[in-house]
């Protein structure tokens, strides 16, 4: 160009870099190292965010299971209380039926009827006492669900511990 011709430099020549090749390589390594460090930091942040979301979901799952288990446990306690009340009522009925049969001032047909009622009440009492003794006061499906919920809660809590450890490791990195 005309400006270069005036200064006395040929127009096709460009200024050459004054930086030696070793300095360019060192600068390239520095940039690569900083880029790698920034990528690792970004990956660590993403891992922490992923683990935080997983922990939140696991905590939500655990809370839902605990709530459902607690509802079943409350249902069990109510059933137990109802069975206890029924057992007390059956005991009173059996006592009154025994007193009526022992009174002796009733007809033989009435005695047979009272003994049949006493036998039915006694069978129900045995069934109630067995259920109370074995703590099987809920329907079989509810008992099974209660055990499954306990197992699921244990599993979720183990997962939460694992995620907490992974978060601590990711935060340390």
Short mmCIF file of C-alpha atoms in Angstrom, two decimals:
data_model
loop_
_atom_site.label_atom_id
_atom_site.label_comp_id
_atom_site.label_asym_id
_atom_site.label_seq_id
_atom_site.Cartn_x
_atom_site.Cartn_y
_atom_site.Cartn_z
CA UNK A 1 0.00 0.00 0.00
CA UNK A 2 0.98 3.60 -0.39
CA UNK A 3 1.53 4.17 3.35
CA UNK A 4 3.92 1.26 3.54
CA UNK A 5 5.83 2.47 0.53
CA UNK A 6 6.32 5.81 2.17
CA UNK A 7 7.70 4.22 5.33
CA UNK A 8 10.03 2.09 3.33
CA UNK A 9 8.60 -1.33 4.08
CA UNK A 10 7.43 -3.64 1.41
CA UNK A 11 3.64 -3.96 1.29
CA UNK A 12 3.68 -7.78 1.32
CA UNK A 13 5.59 -8.15 4.52
CA UNK A 14 3.78 -8.39 7.84
CA UNK A 15 5.28 -7.80 11.22
CA UNK A 16 6.53 -11.08 12.65
CA UNK A 17 5.77 -12.16 16.17
CA UNK A 18 8.42 -11.31 18.62
CA UNK A 19 7.31 -14.15 20.93
CA UNK A 20 9.54 -17.22 20.74
CA UNK A 21 7.99 -20.62 20.03
CA UNK A 22 8.65 -21.87 23.60
CA UNK A 23 6.57 -19.01 25.02
CA UNK A 24 3.69 -19.86 22.66
CA UNK A 25 3.82 -23.50 23.80
CA UNK A 26 3.87 -22.45 27.47
CA UNK A 27 0.93 -20.11 26.87
CA UNK A 28 -0.96 -22.89 25.07
CA UNK A 29 -0.33 -25.26 28.04
CA UNK A 30 -1.50 -22.59 30.46
CA UNK A 31 -4.69 -22.03 28.47
CA UNK A 32 -5.26 -25.80 28.23
CA UNK A 33 -4.73 -26.21 31.98
CA UNK A 34 -7.13 -23.36 32.80
CA UNK A 35 -9.70 -24.74 30.37
CA UNK A 36 -9.41 -28.20 31.92
CA UNK A 37 -9.72 -26.75 35.41
CA UNK A 38 -12.78 -24.74 34.41
CA UNK A 39 -14.35 -27.84 32.81
CA UNK A 40 -13.68 -29.94 35.91
CA UNK A 41 -15.18 -27.22 38.11
CA UNK A 42 -18.23 -27.04 35.82
CA UNK A 43 -18.60 -30.83 35.84
CA UNK A 44 -18.30 -30.79 39.64
CA UNK A 45 -21.00 -28.13 39.90
CA UNK A 46 -23.25 -30.12 37.58
CA UNK A 47 -22.59 -33.29 39.59
CA UNK A 48 -23.46 -31.48 42.83
CA UNK A 49 -26.65 -30.14 41.27
CA UNK A 50 -27.58 -33.62 39.99
CA UNK A 51 -26.88 -35.16 43.41
CA UNK A 52 -28.85 -32.40 45.13
CA UNK A 53 -31.85 -33.07 42.89
CA UNK A 54 -31.55 -36.81 43.52
CA UNK A 55 -31.33 -36.24 47.27
CA UNK A 56 -34.41 -34.01 47.16
CA UNK A 57 -36.36 -36.65 45.24
CA UNK A 58 -35.23 -39.42 47.58
CA UNK A 59 -36.23 -37.36 50.61
CA UNK A 60 -39.63 -36.74 49.02
CA UNK A 61 -40.03 -40.48 48.32
CA UNK A 62 -39.05 -41.33 51.89
CA UNK A 63 -41.49 -38.80 53.31
CA UNK A 64 -44.32 -40.22 51.19
CA UNK A 65 -43.51 -43.77 52.30
CA UNK A 66 -43.28 -42.72 55.95
CA UNK A 67 -46.62 -40.93 55.68
CA UNK A 68 -48.28 -43.99 54.12
CA UNK A 69 -46.67 -46.30 56.70
CA UNK A 70 -47.80 -44.04 59.54
CA UNK A 71 -51.36 -44.09 58.20
CA UNK A 72 -51.30 -47.89 58.14
CA UNK A 73 -49.81 -47.99 61.64
CA UNK A 74 -52.60 -45.70 62.84
CA UNK A 75 -55.13 -47.96 61.12
CA UNK A 76 -53.53 -50.92 62.93
CA UNK A 77 -53.78 -49.19 66.31
CA UNK A 78 -57.43 -48.32 65.69
CA UNK A 79 -58.17 -51.92 64.68
CA UNK A 80 -56.36 -53.14 67.79
CA UNK A 81 -58.39 -50.81 70.01
CA UNK A 82 -61.60 -51.94 68.31
CA UNK A 83 -60.62 -55.59 68.82
CA UNK A 84 -59.79 -54.92 72.48
CA UNK A 85 -63.22 -53.34 72.95
CA UNK A 86 -64.88 -56.27 71.18
CA UNK A 87 -62.96 -58.72 73.37
CA UNK A 88 -64.18 -56.95 76.51
CA UNK A 89 -67.76 -56.97 75.20
CA UNK A 90 -67.53 -60.67 74.31
CA UNK A 91 -66.22 -61.45 77.78
CA UNK A 92 -69.22 -59.65 79.31
CA UNK A 93 -71.58 -61.49 76.94
CA UNK A 94 -70.04 -64.84 77.82
CA UNK A 95 -70.38 -64.10 81.53
CA UNK A 96 -74.04 -63.12 81.14
CA UNK A 97 -74.77 -66.19 79.00
CA UNK A 98 -73.11 -68.42 81.61
CA UNK A 99 -75.18 -66.77 84.34
CA UNK A 100 -78.38 -67.24 82.31
CA UNK A 101 -77.66 -70.94 81.65
CA UNK A 102 -76.70 -71.53 85.31
CA UNK A 103 -79.88 -69.85 86.57
CA UNK A 104 -81.81 -72.96 85.63
CA UNK A 105 -85.20 -71.27 85.41
CA UNK A 106 -85.36 -71.39 81.59
CA UNK A 107 -86.70 -73.97 79.17
CA UNK A 108 -84.43 -76.60 77.64
CA UNK A 109 -84.90 -75.05 74.17
CA UNK A 110 -83.76 -71.69 75.50
CA UNK A 111 -80.75 -73.35 77.17
CA UNK A 112 -79.69 -74.85 73.82
CA UNK A 113 -80.07 -71.45 72.14
CA UNK A 114 -78.00 -69.76 74.85
CA UNK A 115 -75.30 -72.43 74.59
CA UNK A 116 -75.14 -71.96 70.79
CA UNK A 117 -74.77 -68.20 71.26
CA UNK A 118 -72.13 -68.80 73.93
CA UNK A 119 -70.24 -71.17 71.63
CA UNK A 120 -70.26 -68.58 68.79
CA UNK A 121 -69.10 -65.84 71.16
CA UNK A 122 -66.35 -68.08 72.55
CA UNK A 123 -65.11 -68.90 69.03
CA UNK A 124 -65.04 -65.20 68.13
CA UNK A 125 -63.16 -64.45 71.35
CA UNK A 126 -60.51 -67.08 70.53
CA UNK A 127 -60.13 -65.60 67.03
CA UNK A 128 -59.77 -62.08 68.45
CA UNK A 129 -57.23 -63.10 71.06
CA UNK A 130 -55.14 -64.94 68.45
CA UNK A 131 -55.16 -61.90 66.17
CA UNK A 132 -54.19 -59.60 69.03
CA UNK A 133 -51.49 -61.95 70.27
CA UNK A 134 -49.86 -62.23 66.82
CA UNK A 135 -50.44 -58.52 66.06
CA UNK A 136 -52.33 -59.44 62.88
CA UNK A 137 -55.13 -56.97 63.25
CA UNK A 138 -55.03 -55.60 59.70
CA UNK A 139 -56.10 -57.33 56.51
CA UNK A 140 -53.35 -59.42 54.92
CA UNK A 141 -52.83 -56.92 52.07
CA UNK A 142 -52.35 -54.05 54.52
CA UNK A 143 -49.89 -56.07 56.61
CA UNK A 144 -47.93 -56.91 53.45
CA UNK A 145 -47.95 -53.27 52.33
CA UNK A 146 -46.75 -52.21 55.78
CA UNK A 147 -43.75 -54.56 55.54
CA UNK A 148 -43.03 -53.40 51.97
CA UNK A 149 -43.13 -49.77 53.07
CA UNK A 150 -40.69 -50.47 55.91
CA UNK A 151 -38.34 -52.18 53.44
CA UNK A 152 -38.71 -49.33 50.92
CA UNK A 153 -37.99 -46.73 53.61
CA UNK A 154 -34.84 -48.63 54.61
CA UNK A 155 -33.73 -48.73 50.96
CA UNK A 156 -34.39 -45.04 50.38
CA UNK A 157 -32.51 -44.13 53.56
CA UNK A 158 -29.54 -46.19 52.35
CA UNK A 159 -29.72 -44.37 49.00
CA UNK A 160 -29.82 -41.04 50.84
CA UNK A 161 -26.66 -41.96 52.76
CA UNK A 162 -24.93 -42.91 49.52
CA UNK A 163 -25.96 -39.62 47.87
CA UNK A 164 -24.79 -37.64 50.91
CA UNK A 165 -21.39 -39.34 50.71
CA UNK A 166 -21.19 -38.68 46.97
CA UNK A 167 -22.08 -35.02 47.57
CA UNK A 168 -19.34 -34.71 50.19
CA UNK A 169 -16.82 -36.25 47.79
CA UNK A 170 -17.95 -34.00 44.92
CA UNK A 171 -17.77 -30.92 47.13
CA UNK A 172 -14.27 -31.89 48.26
CA UNK A 173 -13.13 -32.16 44.64
#
